[in-house]
Coordinates of C-alpha atoms in Angstrom, one line a residue:
T1 CA -140.6 -183.1 87.9
A2 CA -141.2 -186.7 86.7
L3 CA -142.0 -185.5 83.2
D4 CA -139.0 -183.1 83.2
E5 CA -141.2 -180.1 82.3
E6 CA -140.2 -176.5 82.5
G7 CA -140.1 -175.1 86.1
A8 CA -139.8 -178.6 87.7
L9 CA -137.9 -179.3 90.8
G10 CA -134.3 -180.6 90.4
S11 CA -133.6 -184.2 90.8
T12 CA -130.6 -186.5 91.2
A13 CA -130.3 -190.1 90.1
D14 CA -129.8 -192.6 92.9
D15 CA -128.9 -196.3 92.8
D16 CA -131.1 -197.0 95.8
P17 CA -133.8 -194.3 96.0
L18 CA -136.0 -196.2 98.6
G19 CA -133.0 -196.7 100.9
T20 CA -132.0 -193.1 100.5
L21 CA -135.5 -191.9 101.4
D22 CA -135.6 -194.3 104.4
D23 CA -132.3 -192.9 105.6
L24 CA -133.6 -189.3 105.3
D25 CA -136.9 -190.2 107.1
R26 CA -134.9 -191.7 110.0
R27 CA -132.7 -188.6 110.1
I28 CA -135.8 -186.3 110.3
D29 CA -137.2 -188.4 113.1
A30 CA -134.0 -188.3 115.0
N31 CA -133.7 -184.6 114.6
R32 CA -137.2 -184.1 115.9
D33 CA -136.4 -186.2 119.0
A34 CA -133.1 -184.3 119.5
E35 CA -134.6 -180.8 119.3
A36 CA -136.3 -180.8 122.6
A37 CA -133.3 -182.2 124.4
V38 CA -130.9 -179.7 122.9
L39 CA -133.2 -176.8 123.5
L40 CA -133.9 -177.7 127.2
L41 CA -130.2 -178.3 127.8
S42 CA -129.3 -175.0 126.2
L43 CA -131.9 -173.1 128.2
A44 CA -130.6 -174.7 131.5
L45 CA -127.0 -173.7 130.6
M46 CA -128.0 -170.1 129.9
V47 CA -129.8 -169.8 133.2
A48 CA -126.8 -171.2 135.0
V49 CA -124.4 -168.9 133.3
A50 CA -126.7 -165.9 133.8
V51 CA -126.9 -166.6 137.5
F52 CA -123.3 -167.6 138.3
F53 CA -121.2 -165.9 135.6
P54 CA -123.2 -163.2 133.8
A55 CA -120.1 -161.8 132.1
G56 CA -119.9 -164.9 130.0
I57 CA -123.5 -165.0 128.9
L58 CA -123.0 -163.6 125.4
P59 CA -120.1 -165.9 124.5
A60 CA -122.0 -168.9 125.9
F61 CA -125.1 -168.1 123.9
A62 CA -123.0 -167.7 120.7
A63 CA -121.4 -171.1 121.5
V64 CA -124.9 -172.7 121.6
L65 CA -125.8 -171.3 118.2
L66 CA -122.4 -172.3 116.7
A67 CA -122.7 -175.8 118.3
N68 CA -126.1 -176.2 116.7
L69 CA -124.6 -175.3 113.3
A70 CA -121.7 -177.6 113.7
L71 CA -124.0 -180.5 114.6
G72 CA -126.0 -179.8 111.4
V73 CA -122.8 -179.9 109.4
V74 CA -121.5 -183.1 110.9
G75 CA -124.9 -184.7 110.7
T76 CA -125.0 -186.5 114.1
T77 CA -128.4 -187.5 115.4
E78 CA -127.4 -189.0 118.7
V79 CA -128.9 -187.1 121.6
W80 CA -126.0 -187.8 123.9
A81 CA -123.5 -186.6 121.3
N82 CA -125.5 -183.4 120.7
A83 CA -125.7 -182.7 124.4
L84 CA -122.0 -183.3 124.9
V85 CA -121.1 -180.9 122.0
V86 CA -123.3 -178.2 123.4
V87 CA -121.9 -178.5 127.0
L88 CA -118.3 -178.5 125.7
A89 CA -119.0 -175.5 123.5
V90 CA -120.4 -173.5 126.4
A91 CA -117.6 -174.5 128.7
T92 CA -114.9 -173.5 126.2
S93 CA -116.6 -170.1 125.5
L94 CA -116.5 -168.8 129.0
P95 CA -112.9 -167.5 128.9
L96 CA -114.0 -165.1 126.2
A97 CA -115.9 -163.2 129.0
R98 CA -112.7 -161.3 129.7
T99 CA -112.2 -160.0 126.1
G100 CA -114.5 -157.0 126.3
P101 CA -117.5 -155.5 124.5
V102 CA -115.9 -155.1 121.0
T103 CA -114.8 -158.7 120.9
H104 CA -118.3 -159.8 122.0
G105 CA -119.8 -157.6 119.3
L106 CA -117.5 -159.2 116.7
L107 CA -118.5 -162.7 118.0
M108 CA -122.1 -161.8 117.5
V109 CA -121.4 -160.8 113.9
A110 CA -119.4 -164.0 113.4
V111 CA -122.5 -166.1 114.4
L112 CA -124.6 -164.3 111.9
G113 CA -122.0 -164.7 109.2
A114 CA -121.5 -168.4 109.9
Y115 CA -125.3 -169.0 109.4
L116 CA -125.3 -167.0 106.2
V117 CA -122.3 -168.9 104.8
A118 CA -123.7 -172.2 105.9
M119 CA -127.1 -171.7 104.2
A120 CA -125.4 -170.4 101.0
A121 CA -123.0 -173.4 100.9
D122 CA -125.4 -176.3 101.7
E123 CA -129.0 -175.7 102.9
R124 CA -129.0 -179.0 104.7
W125 CA -126.5 -177.9 107.3
V126 CA -129.1 -175.6 109.0
A127 CA -132.2 -177.4 107.8
L128 CA -131.1 -180.6 109.6
S129 CA -129.5 -179.0 112.7
P130 CA -131.1 -179.8 116.0
L131 CA -132.8 -176.3 116.3
G132 CA -133.6 -176.1 112.6
P133 CA -136.9 -176.6 110.8
T134 CA -139.0 -179.5 111.9
Q135 CA -139.2 -180.8 108.2
N136 CA -143.0 -181.2 108.5
A137 CA -143.8 -178.1 106.4
R138 CA -140.5 -176.3 106.0
F139 CA -137.5 -178.0 104.5
Y140 CA -134.8 -175.3 104.4
G141 CA -133.9 -171.9 105.8
L142 CA -134.6 -170.9 109.4
S143 CA -137.2 -172.2 111.8
N144 CA -139.2 -169.6 113.9
L145 CA -137.3 -170.9 116.9
L146 CA -133.9 -170.3 115.4
A147 CA -134.9 -167.0 113.8
T148 CA -136.0 -165.8 117.3
L149 CA -132.8 -166.9 118.9
L150 CA -130.8 -165.0 116.3
L151 CA -132.3 -161.8 117.6
V152 CA -129.6 -161.9 120.3
P153 CA -126.6 -161.8 118.0
A154 CA -128.4 -159.3 115.7
L155 CA -129.3 -156.8 118.4
A156 CA -126.3 -157.3 120.7
G157 CA -123.9 -157.1 117.8
A158 CA -125.5 -153.9 116.5
V159 CA -125.5 -152.2 119.9
L160 CA -121.9 -153.2 120.9
L161 CA -120.3 -152.3 117.5
G162 CA -122.5 -149.3 117.1
R163 CA -121.4 -147.8 120.4
R164 CA -117.8 -148.3 119.5
F165 CA -117.7 -147.5 115.8
G166 CA -120.9 -145.4 115.2
M167 CA -124.2 -145.6 113.4
W168 CA -122.8 -147.1 110.2
A169 CA -121.5 -150.2 112.1
F170 CA -125.0 -150.4 113.6
L171 CA -126.6 -150.3 110.2
G172 CA -124.0 -152.8 108.8
V173 CA -125.0 -155.4 111.4
A174 CA -128.7 -154.7 110.7
A175 CA -128.2 -155.3 107.0
L176 CA -126.2 -158.6 107.6
S177 CA -129.0 -159.8 110.0
L178 CA -131.8 -159.0 107.6
I179 CA -130.0 -160.7 104.7
T180 CA -129.3 -163.8 106.8
V181 CA -132.8 -164.2 108.0
G182 CA -134.9 -162.9 105.1
G183 CA -132.8 -163.6 102.0
S184 CA -134.5 -166.0 99.7
S185 CA -131.2 -168.0 99.2
F186 CA -130.5 -168.0 103.0
G187 CA -133.0 -168.0 105.9
A188 CA -136.0 -167.2 103.6
D189 CA -138.1 -166.2 106.7
G190 CA -140.3 -163.4 105.8
G191 CA -141.9 -163.1 109.2
G192 CA -138.4 -163.1 110.8
A193 CA -137.4 -160.2 108.5
V194 CA -140.4 -158.2 109.6
V195 CA -139.6 -158.9 113.2
L196 CA -136.0 -157.7 112.7
L197 CA -137.0 -154.6 110.9
V198 CA -139.3 -153.6 113.8
A199 CA -136.5 -154.4 116.4
F200 CA -133.9 -152.4 114.6
L201 CA -136.2 -149.4 113.9
V202 CA -137.2 -149.2 117.6
L203 CA -133.6 -149.7 118.7
A204 CA -132.2 -147.1 116.3
V205 CA -134.6 -144.4 117.4
L206 CA -133.9 -145.1 121.1
E207 CA -130.2 -145.4 120.7
H208 CA -129.4 -142.8 118.1
G209 CA -132.5 -140.6 117.7
L210 CA -134.1 -139.6 114.5
D211 CA -131.8 -137.7 112.1
R212 CA -130.9 -137.6 108.4
R213 CA -128.1 -140.2 108.7
L214 CA -130.4 -142.7 110.2
A215 CA -133.0 -142.1 107.5
I216 CA -130.4 -142.5 104.7
G217 CA -128.9 -145.6 106.3
G218 CA -132.3 -147.2 106.8
A219 CA -133.1 -146.7 103.2
V220 CA -129.9 -148.4 102.1
V221 CA -130.6 -151.3 104.4
A222 CA -134.2 -151.6 103.0
V223 CA -132.8 -151.7 99.4
V224 CA -130.3 -154.4 100.4
L225 CA -133.0 -156.5 102.0
A226 CA -135.3 -156.1 98.9
V227 CA -132.5 -157.3 96.6
A228 CA -131.8 -160.2 98.9
L229 CA -135.5 -161.2 98.9
A230 CA -135.7 -160.9 95.1
V231 CA -132.5 -162.8 94.2
G232 CA -132.2 -166.5 94.5
G233 CA -135.3 -168.0 92.9
S234 CA -138.8 -168.6 94.1
S235 CA -139.6 -168.9 97.7
H236 CA -142.7 -168.2 99.9
V237 CA -141.2 -164.9 100.8
A238 CA -140.8 -163.7 97.2
D239 CA -144.2 -165.2 96.3
G240 CA -145.9 -163.4 99.2
L241 CA -144.4 -160.0 98.2
S242 CA -145.3 -160.5 94.5
D243 CA -149.0 -160.9 95.5
G244 CA -149.2 -157.3 96.6
P245 CA -151.0 -155.9 99.7
A246 CA -154.1 -158.1 99.3
G247 CA -151.9 -161.3 99.2
L248 CA -149.9 -160.2 102.2
A249 CA -153.1 -159.4 104.2
E250 CA -154.5 -162.9 103.3
D251 CA -151.3 -164.6 104.3
L252 CA -151.2 -162.7 107.6
G253 CA -154.8 -163.7 108.3
R254 CA -153.9 -167.4 107.8
R255 CA -150.9 -167.1 110.0
V256 CA -152.9 -165.5 112.9
Q257 CA -155.5 -168.2 112.6
L258 CA -152.9 -171.0 112.6
S259 CA -151.0 -169.4 115.5
F260 CA -154.1 -169.3 117.6
E261 CA -155.0 -172.9 116.8
R262 CA -151.5 -174.0 117.8
A263 CA -151.6 -171.9 121.0
T264 CA -154.8 -173.6 122.1
A265 CA -153.9 -177.1 120.9
G266 CA -154.0 -178.3 124.6
P267 CA -154.2 -177.1 128.2
G268 CA -150.5 -177.4 128.7
V269 CA -149.6 -175.6 125.5
A270 CA -152.1 -172.8 126.2
L271 CA -150.8 -172.3 129.7
L272 CA -147.2 -172.1 128.4
V273 CA -148.0 -169.7 125.6
F274 CA -150.4 -167.4 127.4
G275 CA -148.4 -167.5 130.6
G276 CA -145.3 -166.6 128.6
I277 CA -147.1 -163.8 126.9
A278 CA -148.3 -162.4 130.2
A279 CA -144.7 -162.5 131.5
L280 CA -143.5 -160.6 128.4
V281 CA -146.2 -158.0 128.9
V282 CA -145.2 -157.4 132.5
L283 CA -141.5 -157.1 131.4
A284 CA -142.5 -154.6 128.7
L285 CA -144.4 -152.4 131.1
R286 CA -141.4 -152.2 133.5
E287 CA -138.5 -152.0 130.9
R288 CA -136.6 -148.8 130.3
R289 CA -133.5 -150.1 128.4
P290 CA -133.6 -149.5 124.6
L291 CA -132.2 -152.9 123.7
L292 CA -134.7 -154.8 125.7
I293 CA -137.6 -152.5 124.6
S294 CA -136.7 -153.3 121.0
L295 CA -136.5 -157.0 121.7
L296 CA -140.0 -157.0 123.4
A297 CA -141.4 -155.0 120.5
A298 CA -140.0 -157.6 118.1
L299 CA -141.5 -160.5 120.1
G300 CA -144.9 -158.9 120.1
V301 CA -144.8 -158.6 116.3
S302 CA -143.4 -162.1 116.0
L303 CA -146.5 -163.5 117.8
V304 CA -148.7 -162.0 115.1
V305 CA -146.7 -162.6 111.9
N306 CA -145.3 -166.0 112.7
D307 CA -147.3 -169.2 113.3
S308 CA -145.2 -170.8 116.1
P309 CA -146.3 -169.1 119.3
T310 CA -144.7 -171.8 121.6
D311 CA -141.3 -171.4 119.9
V312 CA -141.5 -167.6 119.9
V313 CA -142.4 -167.5 123.6
I314 CA -139.8 -169.9 124.8
A315 CA -137.0 -168.5 122.7
G316 CA -138.1 -164.9 123.4
L317 CA -137.9 -165.4 127.2
A318 CA -134.4 -166.9 126.7
C319 CA -133.4 -163.9 124.6
Y320 CA -134.6 -161.5 127.3
L321 CA -132.6 -163.5 129.9
V322 CA -129.4 -163.3 127.9
L323 CA -129.6 -159.6 126.9
S324 CA -130.7 -158.5 130.3
S325 CA -127.9 -160.4 132.0
A326 CA -125.0 -159.2 129.9
P327 CA -123.2 -156.4 131.8
E328 CA -121.7 -154.9 128.7
L329 CA -125.2 -154.2 127.4
A330 CA -126.5 -152.5 130.5
R331 CA -127.5 -148.9 129.7
P332 CA -130.7 -146.9 130.5
A333 CA -132.9 -145.3 127.9
R334 CA -131.3 -142.5 125.9
E335 CA -131.6 -139.3 127.8
P336 CA -132.4 -136.2 125.8
A337 CA -129.8 -133.5 125.8
S338 CA -130.3 -131.2 128.6
P339 CA -130.8 -127.5 127.7
A340 CA -127.9 -125.2 128.2
P341 CA -128.1 -123.3 131.5
R342 CA -129.5 -119.8 131.1
A343 CA -126.9 -117.2 131.8
R344 CA -127.6 -115.0 134.8
P345 CA -127.3 -111.3 134.1
E346 CA -124.3 -109.8 135.9
R347 CA -125.1 -107.3 138.6
T348 CA -123.7 -103.9 137.7
A349 CA -121.8 -101.9 140.1
Q350 CA -124.6 -99.4 140.3
A351 CA -127.2 -102.1 141.1
A352 CA -124.8 -103.5 143.7
S353 CA -124.2 -100.2 145.4
P354 CA -126.4 -99.3 148.3

């Protein structure tokens, strides 16, 4: 980059480079300090809404995600200001509880669209949001925490709009979610894209069953995702895919090792991670609802392909709470069509006569 050689990173002249770097360093430190506060406050609010006003849980969760994005756009790093914005966003979202499933589905899609547009317009908006990347190894796109939280609008939006408008609405939401999370110019989260693919595959089979329309639509979604991964320059997602099966296997091995090291970094962390995994396993053994089965399957995959087990467990349990509490999403597993009753032969007059 300094020699201006081909393939170098871009650079911008600055009158006070040291001061600019110092400001950025302070911003990163402040975001790190604010992340725990915003996450804990958001979780507490979701529990409160789920217990006392479950009809408003989806609008409230959408409000948390949109508030996080707004804080990244504005650039505030004050913990009290972040907390105030999150509380006000949740409070103002509760009247939307009365608007019905279709409006809630559109709200879920609006959250996905907002993140897609934000990452396309200015990568710093999401990167420096309270729930965004920690900036210690990933500087843009989605964090594993944020990618896991986006499972709620992705799955809930697909279910609510799919039930109202059919399978093509379901597949449209799936494509939007995959591009937002996995696109090299957007979320650039390869692990998150794999997790979403698993979730939508399980959900599609349980909600719609296997048929030709699902196969065709799934192929179209896969092509759209492949184009999104390929377009937009180099990223670790595109580089991993270009290395072929051997490169992907090597990358997966590194992620599993790093995930285990982080899960066992200390007694408290290990208790949180493995206790959370045990809770998810218990929920999976008891669950019969397609939406929640797909979520739990996605979380199981995420624990393998991603390297942030603490974030996945915490966010995953929050996602389960939200999706299991929303009354408009309550539906048992898809029941197979019952066979037509066998017609009884009519008794003839001769057979009926004594």
